[in-house]
PDB file of N, CA and C in Angstrom:
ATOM      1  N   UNK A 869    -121.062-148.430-144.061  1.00 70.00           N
ATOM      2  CA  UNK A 869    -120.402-147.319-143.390  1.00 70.00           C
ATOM      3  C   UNK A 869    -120.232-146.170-144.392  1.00 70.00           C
ATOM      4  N   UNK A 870    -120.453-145.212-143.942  1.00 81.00           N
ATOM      5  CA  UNK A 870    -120.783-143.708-144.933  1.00 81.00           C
ATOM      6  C   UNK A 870    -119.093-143.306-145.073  1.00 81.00           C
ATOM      7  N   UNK A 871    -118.655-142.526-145.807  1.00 81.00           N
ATOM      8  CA  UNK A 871    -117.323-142.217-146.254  1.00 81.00           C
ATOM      9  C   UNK A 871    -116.986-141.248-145.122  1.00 81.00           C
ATOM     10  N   UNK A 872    -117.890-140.572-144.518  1.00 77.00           N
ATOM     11  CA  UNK A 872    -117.446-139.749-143.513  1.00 77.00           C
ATOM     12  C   UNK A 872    -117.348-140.233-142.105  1.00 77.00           C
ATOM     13  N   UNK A 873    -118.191-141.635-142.125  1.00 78.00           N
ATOM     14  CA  UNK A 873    -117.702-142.802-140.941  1.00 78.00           C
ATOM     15  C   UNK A 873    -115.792-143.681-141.070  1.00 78.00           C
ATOM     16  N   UNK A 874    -115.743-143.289-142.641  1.00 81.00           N
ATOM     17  CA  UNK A 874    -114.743-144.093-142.589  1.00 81.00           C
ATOM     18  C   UNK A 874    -113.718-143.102-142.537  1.00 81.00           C
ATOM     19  N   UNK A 875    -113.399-141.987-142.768  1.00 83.00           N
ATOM     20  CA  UNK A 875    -113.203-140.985-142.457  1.00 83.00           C
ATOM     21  C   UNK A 875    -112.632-140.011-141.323  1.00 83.00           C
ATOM     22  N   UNK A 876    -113.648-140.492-140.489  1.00 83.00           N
ATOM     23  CA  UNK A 876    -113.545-140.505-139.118  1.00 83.00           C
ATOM     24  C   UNK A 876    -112.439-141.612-137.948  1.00 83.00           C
ATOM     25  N   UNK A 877    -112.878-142.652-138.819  1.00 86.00           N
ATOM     26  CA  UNK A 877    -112.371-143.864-138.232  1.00 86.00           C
ATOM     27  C   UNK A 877    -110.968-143.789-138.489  1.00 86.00           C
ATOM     28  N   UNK A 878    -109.900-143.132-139.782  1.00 87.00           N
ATOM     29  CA  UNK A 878    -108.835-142.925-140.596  1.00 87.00           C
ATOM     30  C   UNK A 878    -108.443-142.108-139.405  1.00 87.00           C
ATOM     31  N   UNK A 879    -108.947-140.872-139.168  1.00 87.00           N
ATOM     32  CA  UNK A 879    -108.562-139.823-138.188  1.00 87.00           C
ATOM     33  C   UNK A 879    -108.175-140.476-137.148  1.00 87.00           C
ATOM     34  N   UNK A 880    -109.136-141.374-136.207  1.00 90.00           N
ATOM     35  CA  UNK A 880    -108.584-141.525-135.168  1.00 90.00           C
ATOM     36  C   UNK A 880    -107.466-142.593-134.959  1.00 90.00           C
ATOM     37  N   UNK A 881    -107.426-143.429-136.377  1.00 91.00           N
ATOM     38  CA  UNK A 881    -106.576-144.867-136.378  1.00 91.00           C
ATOM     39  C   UNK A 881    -105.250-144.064-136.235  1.00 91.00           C
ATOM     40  N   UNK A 882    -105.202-142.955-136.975  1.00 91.00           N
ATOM     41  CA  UNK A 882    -103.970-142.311-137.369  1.00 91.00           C
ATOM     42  C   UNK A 882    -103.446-141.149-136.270  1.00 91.00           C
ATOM     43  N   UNK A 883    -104.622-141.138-135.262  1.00 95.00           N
ATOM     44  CA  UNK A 883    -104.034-140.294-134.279  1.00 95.00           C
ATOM     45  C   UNK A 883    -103.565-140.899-132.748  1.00 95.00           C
ATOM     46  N   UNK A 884    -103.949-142.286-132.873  1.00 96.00           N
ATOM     47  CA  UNK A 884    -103.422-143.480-131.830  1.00 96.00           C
ATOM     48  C   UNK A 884    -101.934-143.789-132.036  1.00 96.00           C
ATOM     49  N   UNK A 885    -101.923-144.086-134.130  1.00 96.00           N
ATOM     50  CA  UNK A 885    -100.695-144.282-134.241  1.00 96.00           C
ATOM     51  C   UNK A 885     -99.781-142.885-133.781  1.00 96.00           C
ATOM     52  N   UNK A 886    -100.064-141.637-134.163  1.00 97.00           N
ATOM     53  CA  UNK A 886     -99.231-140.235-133.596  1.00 97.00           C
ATOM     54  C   UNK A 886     -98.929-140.916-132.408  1.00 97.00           C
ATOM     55  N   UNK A 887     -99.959-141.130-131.043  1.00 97.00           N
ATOM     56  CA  UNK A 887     -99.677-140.924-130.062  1.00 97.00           C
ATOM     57  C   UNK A 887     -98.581-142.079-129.491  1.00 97.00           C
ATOM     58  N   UNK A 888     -99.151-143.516-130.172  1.00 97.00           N
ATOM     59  CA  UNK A 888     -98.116-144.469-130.116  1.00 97.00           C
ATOM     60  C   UNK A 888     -96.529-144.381-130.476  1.00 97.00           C
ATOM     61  N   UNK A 889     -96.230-143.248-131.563  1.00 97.00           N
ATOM     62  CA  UNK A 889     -94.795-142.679-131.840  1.00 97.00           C
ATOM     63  C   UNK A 889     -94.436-141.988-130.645  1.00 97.00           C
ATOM     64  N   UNK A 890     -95.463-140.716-130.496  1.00 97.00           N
ATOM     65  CA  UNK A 890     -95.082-139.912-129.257  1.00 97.00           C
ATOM     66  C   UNK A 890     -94.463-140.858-127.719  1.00 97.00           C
ATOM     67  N   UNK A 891     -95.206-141.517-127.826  1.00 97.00           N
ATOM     68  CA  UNK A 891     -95.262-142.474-126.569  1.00 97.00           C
ATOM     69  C   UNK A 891     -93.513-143.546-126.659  1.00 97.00           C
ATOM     70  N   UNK A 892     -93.537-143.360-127.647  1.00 97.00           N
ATOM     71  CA  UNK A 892     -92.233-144.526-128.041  1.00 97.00           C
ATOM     72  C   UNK A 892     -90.792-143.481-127.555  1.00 97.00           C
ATOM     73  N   UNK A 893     -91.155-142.139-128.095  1.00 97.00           N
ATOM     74  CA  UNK A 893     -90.369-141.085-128.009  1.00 97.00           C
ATOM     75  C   UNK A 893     -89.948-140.787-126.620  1.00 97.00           C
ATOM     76  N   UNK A 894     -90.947-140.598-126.041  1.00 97.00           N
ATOM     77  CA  UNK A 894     -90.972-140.148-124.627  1.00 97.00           C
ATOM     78  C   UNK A 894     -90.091-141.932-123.636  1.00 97.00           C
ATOM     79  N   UNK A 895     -90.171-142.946-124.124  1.00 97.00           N
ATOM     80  CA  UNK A 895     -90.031-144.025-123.193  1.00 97.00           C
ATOM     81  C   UNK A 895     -88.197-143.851-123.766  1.00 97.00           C
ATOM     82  N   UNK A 896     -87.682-143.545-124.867  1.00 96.00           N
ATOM     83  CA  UNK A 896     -86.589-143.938-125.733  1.00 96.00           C
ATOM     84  C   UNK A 896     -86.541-144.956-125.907  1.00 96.00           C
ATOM     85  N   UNK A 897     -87.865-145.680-126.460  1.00 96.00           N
ATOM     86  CA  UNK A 897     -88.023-147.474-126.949  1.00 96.00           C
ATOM     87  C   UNK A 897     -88.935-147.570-127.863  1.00 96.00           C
ATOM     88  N   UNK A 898     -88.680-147.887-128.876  1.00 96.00           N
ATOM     89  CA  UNK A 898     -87.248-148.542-129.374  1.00 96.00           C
ATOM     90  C   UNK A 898     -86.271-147.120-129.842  1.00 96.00           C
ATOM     91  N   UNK A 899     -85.107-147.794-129.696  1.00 94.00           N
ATOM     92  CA  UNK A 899     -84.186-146.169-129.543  1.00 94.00           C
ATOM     93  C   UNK A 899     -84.151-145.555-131.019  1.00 94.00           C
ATOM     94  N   UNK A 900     -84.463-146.799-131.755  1.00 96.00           N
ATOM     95  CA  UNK A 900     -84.566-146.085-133.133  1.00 96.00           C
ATOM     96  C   UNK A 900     -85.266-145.246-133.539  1.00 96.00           C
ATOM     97  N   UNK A 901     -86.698-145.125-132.782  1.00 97.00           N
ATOM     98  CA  UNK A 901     -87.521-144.439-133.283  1.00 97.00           C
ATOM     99  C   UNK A 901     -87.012-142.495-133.062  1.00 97.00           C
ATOM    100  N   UNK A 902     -86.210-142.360-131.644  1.00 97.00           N
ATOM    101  CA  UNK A 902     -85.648-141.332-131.623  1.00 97.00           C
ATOM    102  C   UNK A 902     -84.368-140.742-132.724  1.00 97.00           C
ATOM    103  N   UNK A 903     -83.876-142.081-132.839  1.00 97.00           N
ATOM    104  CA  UNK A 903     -82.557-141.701-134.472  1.00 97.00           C
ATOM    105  C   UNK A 903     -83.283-141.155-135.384  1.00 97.00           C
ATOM    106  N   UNK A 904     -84.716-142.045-135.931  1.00 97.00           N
ATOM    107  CA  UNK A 904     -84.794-141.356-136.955  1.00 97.00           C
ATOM    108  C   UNK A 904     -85.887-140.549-137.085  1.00 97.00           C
ATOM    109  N   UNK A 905     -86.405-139.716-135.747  1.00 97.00           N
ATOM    110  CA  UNK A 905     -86.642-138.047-135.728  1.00 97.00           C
ATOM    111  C   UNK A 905     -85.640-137.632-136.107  1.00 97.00           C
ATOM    112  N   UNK A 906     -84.394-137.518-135.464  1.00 97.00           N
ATOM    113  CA  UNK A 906     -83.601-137.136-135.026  1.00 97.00           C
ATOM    114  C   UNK A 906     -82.760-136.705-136.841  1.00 97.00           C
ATOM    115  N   UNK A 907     -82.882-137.742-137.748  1.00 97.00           N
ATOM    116  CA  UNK A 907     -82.004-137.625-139.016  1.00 97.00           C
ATOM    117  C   UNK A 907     -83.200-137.353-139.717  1.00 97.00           C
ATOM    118  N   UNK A 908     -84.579-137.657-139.784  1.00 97.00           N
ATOM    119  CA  UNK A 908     -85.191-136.991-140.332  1.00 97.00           C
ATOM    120  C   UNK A 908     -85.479-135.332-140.602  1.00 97.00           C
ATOM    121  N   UNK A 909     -85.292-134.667-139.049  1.00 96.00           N
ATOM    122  CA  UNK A 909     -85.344-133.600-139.026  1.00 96.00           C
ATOM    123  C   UNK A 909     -84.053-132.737-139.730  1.00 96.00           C
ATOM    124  N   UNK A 910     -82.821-133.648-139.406  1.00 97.00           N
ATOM    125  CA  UNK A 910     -81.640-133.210-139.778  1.00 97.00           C
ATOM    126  C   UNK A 910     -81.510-132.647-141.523  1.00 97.00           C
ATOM    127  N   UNK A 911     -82.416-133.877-142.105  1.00 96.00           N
ATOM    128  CA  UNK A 911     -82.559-133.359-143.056  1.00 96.00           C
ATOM    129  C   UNK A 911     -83.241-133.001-144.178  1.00 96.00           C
ATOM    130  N   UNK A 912     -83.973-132.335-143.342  1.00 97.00           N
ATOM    131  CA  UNK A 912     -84.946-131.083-143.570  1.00 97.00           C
ATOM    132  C   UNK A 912     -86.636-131.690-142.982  1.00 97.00           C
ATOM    133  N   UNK A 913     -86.754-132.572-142.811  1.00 97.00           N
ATOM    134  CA  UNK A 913     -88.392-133.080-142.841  1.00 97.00           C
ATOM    135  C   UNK A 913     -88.735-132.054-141.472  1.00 97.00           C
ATOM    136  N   UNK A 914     -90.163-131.299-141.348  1.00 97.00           N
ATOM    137  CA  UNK A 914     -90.473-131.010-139.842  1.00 97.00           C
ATOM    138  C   UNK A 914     -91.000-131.906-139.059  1.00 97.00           C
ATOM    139  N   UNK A 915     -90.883-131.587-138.185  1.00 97.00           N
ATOM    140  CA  UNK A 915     -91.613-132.891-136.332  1.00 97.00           C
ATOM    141  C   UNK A 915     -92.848-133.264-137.037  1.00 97.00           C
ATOM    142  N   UNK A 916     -94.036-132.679-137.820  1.00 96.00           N
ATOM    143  CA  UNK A 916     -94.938-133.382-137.693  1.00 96.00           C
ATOM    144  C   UNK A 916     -94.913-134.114-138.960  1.00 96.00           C
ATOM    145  N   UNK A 917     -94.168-133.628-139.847  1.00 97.00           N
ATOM    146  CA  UNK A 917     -94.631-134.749-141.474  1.00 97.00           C
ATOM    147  C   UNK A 917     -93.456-136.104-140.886  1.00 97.00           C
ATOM    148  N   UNK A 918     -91.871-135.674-139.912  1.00 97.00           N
ATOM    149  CA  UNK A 918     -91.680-136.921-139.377  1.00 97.00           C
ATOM    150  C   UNK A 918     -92.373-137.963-139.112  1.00 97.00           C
ATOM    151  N   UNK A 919     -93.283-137.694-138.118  1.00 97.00           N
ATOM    152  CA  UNK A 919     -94.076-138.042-137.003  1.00 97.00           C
ATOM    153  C   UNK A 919     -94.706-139.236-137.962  1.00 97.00           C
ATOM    154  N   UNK A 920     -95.620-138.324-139.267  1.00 96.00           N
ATOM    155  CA  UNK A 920     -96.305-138.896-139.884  1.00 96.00           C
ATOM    156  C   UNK A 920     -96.052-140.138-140.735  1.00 96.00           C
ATOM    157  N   UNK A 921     -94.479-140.109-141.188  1.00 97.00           N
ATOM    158  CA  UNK A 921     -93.925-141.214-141.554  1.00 97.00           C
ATOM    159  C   UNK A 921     -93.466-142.018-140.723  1.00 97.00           C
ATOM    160  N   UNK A 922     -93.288-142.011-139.516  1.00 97.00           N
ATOM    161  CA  UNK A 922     -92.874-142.940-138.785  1.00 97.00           C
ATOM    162  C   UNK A 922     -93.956-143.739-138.674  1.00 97.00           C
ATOM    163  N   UNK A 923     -95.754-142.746-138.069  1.00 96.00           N
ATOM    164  CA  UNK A 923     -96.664-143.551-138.094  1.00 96.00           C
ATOM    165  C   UNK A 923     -97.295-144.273-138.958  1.00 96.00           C
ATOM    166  N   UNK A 924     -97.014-143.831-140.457  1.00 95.00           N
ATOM    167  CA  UNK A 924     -97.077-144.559-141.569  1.00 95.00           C
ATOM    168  C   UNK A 924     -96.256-146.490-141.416  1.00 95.00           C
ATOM    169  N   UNK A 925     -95.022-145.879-141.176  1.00 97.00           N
ATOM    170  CA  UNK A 925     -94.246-147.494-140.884  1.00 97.00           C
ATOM    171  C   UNK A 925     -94.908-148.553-139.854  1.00 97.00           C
ATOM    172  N   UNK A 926     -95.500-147.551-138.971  1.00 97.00           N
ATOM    173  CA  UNK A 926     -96.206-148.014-137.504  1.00 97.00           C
ATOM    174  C   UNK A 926     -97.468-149.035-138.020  1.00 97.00           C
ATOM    175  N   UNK A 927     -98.065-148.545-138.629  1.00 95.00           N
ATOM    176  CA  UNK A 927     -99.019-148.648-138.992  1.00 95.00           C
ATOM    177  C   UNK A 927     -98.861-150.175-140.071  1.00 95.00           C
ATOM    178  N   UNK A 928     -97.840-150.051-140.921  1.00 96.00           N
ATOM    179  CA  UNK A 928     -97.383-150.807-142.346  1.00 96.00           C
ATOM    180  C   UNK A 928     -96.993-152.091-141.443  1.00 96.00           C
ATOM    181  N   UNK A 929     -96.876-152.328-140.111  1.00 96.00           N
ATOM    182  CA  UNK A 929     -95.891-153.445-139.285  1.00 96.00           C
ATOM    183  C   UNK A 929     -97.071-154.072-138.308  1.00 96.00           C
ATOM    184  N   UNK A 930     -98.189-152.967-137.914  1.00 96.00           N
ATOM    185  CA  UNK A 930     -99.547-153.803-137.514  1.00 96.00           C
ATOM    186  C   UNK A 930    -100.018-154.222-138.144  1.00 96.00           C
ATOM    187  N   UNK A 931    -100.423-153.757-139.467  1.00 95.00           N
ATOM    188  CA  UNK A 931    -100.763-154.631-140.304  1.00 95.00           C
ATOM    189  C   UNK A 931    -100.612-156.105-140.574  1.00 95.00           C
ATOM    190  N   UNK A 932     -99.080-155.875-141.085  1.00 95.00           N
ATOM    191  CA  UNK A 932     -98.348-157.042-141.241  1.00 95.00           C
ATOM    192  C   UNK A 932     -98.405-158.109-140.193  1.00 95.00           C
ATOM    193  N   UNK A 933     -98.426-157.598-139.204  1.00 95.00           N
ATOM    194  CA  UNK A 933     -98.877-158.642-137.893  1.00 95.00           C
ATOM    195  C   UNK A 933    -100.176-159.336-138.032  1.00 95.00           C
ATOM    196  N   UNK A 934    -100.900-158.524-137.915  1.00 95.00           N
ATOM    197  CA  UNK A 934    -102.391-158.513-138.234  1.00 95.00           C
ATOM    198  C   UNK A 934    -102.577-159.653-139.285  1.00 95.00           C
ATOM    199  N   UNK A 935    -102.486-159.332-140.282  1.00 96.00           N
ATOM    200  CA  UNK A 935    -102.431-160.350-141.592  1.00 96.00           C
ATOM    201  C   UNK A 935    -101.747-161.573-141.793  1.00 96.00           C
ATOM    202  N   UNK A 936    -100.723-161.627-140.850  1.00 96.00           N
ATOM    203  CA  UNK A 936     -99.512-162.845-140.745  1.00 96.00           C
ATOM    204  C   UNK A 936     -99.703-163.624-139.535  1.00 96.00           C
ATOM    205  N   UNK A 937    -101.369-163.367-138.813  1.00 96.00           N
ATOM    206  CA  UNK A 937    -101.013-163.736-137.064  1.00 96.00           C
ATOM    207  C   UNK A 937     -99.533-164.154-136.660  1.00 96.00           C
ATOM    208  N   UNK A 938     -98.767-163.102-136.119  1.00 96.00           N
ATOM    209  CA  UNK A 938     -97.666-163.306-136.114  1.00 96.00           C
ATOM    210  C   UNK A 938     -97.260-162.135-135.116  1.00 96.00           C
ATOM    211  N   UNK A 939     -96.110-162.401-134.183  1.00 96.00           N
ATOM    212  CA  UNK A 939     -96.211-161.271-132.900  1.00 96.00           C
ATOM    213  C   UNK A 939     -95.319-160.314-134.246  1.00 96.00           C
ATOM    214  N   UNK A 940     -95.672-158.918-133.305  1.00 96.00           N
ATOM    215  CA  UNK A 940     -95.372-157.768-133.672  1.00 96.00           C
ATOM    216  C   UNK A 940     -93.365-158.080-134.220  1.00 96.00           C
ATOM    217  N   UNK A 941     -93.254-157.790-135.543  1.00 95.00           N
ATOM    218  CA  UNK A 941     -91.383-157.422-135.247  1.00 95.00           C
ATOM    219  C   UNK A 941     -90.565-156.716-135.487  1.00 95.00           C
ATOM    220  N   UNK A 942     -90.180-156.378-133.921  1.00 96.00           N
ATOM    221  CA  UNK A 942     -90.046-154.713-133.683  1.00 96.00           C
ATOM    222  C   UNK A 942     -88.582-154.962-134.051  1.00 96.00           C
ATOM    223  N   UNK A 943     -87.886-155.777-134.301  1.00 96.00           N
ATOM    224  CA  UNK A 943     -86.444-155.693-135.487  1.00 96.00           C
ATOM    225  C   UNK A 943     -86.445-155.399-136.694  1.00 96.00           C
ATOM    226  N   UNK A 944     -88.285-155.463-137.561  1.00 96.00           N
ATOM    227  CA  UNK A 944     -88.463-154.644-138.584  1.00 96.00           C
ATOM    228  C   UNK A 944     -89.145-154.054-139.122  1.00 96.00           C
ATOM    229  N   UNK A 945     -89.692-153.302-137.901  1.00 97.00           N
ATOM    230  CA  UNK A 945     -90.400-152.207-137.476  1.00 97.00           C
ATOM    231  C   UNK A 945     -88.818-151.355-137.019  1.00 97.00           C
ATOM    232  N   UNK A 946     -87.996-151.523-136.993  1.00 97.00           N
ATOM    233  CA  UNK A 946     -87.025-150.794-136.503  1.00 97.00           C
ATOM    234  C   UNK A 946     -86.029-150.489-137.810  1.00 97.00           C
ATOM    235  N   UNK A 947     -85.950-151.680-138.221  1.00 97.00           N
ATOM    236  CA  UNK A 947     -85.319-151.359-139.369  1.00 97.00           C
ATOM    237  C   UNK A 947     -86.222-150.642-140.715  1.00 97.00           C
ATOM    238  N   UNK A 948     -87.470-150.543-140.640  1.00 97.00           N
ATOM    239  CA  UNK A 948     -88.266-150.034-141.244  1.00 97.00           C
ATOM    240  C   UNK A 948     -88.419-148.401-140.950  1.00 97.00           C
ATOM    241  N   UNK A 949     -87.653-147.946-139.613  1.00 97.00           N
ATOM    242  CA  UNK A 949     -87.365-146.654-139.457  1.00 97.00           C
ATOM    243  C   UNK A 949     -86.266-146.116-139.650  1.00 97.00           C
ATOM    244  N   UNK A 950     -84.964-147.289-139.497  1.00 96.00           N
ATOM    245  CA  UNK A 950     -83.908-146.563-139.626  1.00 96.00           C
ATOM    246  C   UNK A 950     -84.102-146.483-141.907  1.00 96.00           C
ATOM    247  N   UNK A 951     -84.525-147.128-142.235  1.00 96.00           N
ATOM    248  CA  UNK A 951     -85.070-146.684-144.057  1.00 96.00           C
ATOM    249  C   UNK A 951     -85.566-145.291-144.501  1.00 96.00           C
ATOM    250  N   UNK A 952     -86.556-145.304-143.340  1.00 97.00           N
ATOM    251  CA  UNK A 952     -87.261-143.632-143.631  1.00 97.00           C
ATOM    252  C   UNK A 952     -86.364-142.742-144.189  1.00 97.00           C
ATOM    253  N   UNK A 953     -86.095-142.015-145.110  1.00 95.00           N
ATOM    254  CA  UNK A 953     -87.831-141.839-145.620  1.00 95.00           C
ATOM    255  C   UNK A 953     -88.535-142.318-146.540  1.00 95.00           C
ATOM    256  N   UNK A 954     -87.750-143.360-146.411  1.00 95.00           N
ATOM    257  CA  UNK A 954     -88.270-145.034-147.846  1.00 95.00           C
ATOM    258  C   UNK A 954     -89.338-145.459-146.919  1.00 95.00           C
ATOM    259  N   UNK A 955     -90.114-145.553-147.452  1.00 93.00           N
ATOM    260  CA  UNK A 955     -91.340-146.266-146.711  1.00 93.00           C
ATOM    261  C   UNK A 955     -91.142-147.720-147.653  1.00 93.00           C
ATOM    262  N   UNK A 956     -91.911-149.105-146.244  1.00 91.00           N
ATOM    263  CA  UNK A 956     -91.779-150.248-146.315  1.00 91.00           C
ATOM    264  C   UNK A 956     -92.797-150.681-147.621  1.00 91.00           C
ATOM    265  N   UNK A 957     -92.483-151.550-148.843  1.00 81.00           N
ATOM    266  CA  UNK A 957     -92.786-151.943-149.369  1.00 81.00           C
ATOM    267  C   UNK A 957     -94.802-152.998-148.764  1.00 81.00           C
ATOM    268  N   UNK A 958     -95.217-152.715-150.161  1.00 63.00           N
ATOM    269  CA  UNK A 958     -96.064-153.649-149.647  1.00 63.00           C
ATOM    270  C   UNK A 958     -96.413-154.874-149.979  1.00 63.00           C
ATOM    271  N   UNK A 959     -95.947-155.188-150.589  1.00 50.00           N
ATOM    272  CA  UNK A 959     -95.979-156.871-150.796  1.00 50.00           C
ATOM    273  C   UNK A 959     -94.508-157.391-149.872  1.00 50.00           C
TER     274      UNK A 959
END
């Protein structure tokens, strides 16, 4: 795969996760994810570098699923937002 295939592939992984935040936003589920727009913005971050760390966490918790066959856990995936703007460790 050429760097501009992988590239490509980064773009859209990362614009599913956007839409998967957006989508979380709009349902108010999990409610956390609206707190911490909500204190992110408060202090000082804008809507989209938010956005971007939330989908960063989003992203850090599929993984973890992924790698752990293990269901999704959205208790820390939640608590992994109310942290922001600490992003989740990786080991």
């Amino acid at each position: 795969m050429s760097q501009a295939d992988n590239e490509a592939d980064e773009a859209f992984t990362h614009e599913k996760l956007l839409e998967a935040i957006e989508n979380q936003l709009a349902e108010g589920s999990p409610a956390a994810a609206q707190a911490t727009l909500n204190k992110l913005t408060l202090v000082g971050y804008e809507r989209a570098d938010s956005l971007d760390l939330m989908a960063q966490v989003l992203a850090f918790h599929i993984n973890q699923m992924l790698e752990q066959d293990a269901p999704f856990d959205l208790e820390g995936y939640e608590q992994s937002l109310r942290n922001l703007p600490d992003l989740p460790d990786k080991d």
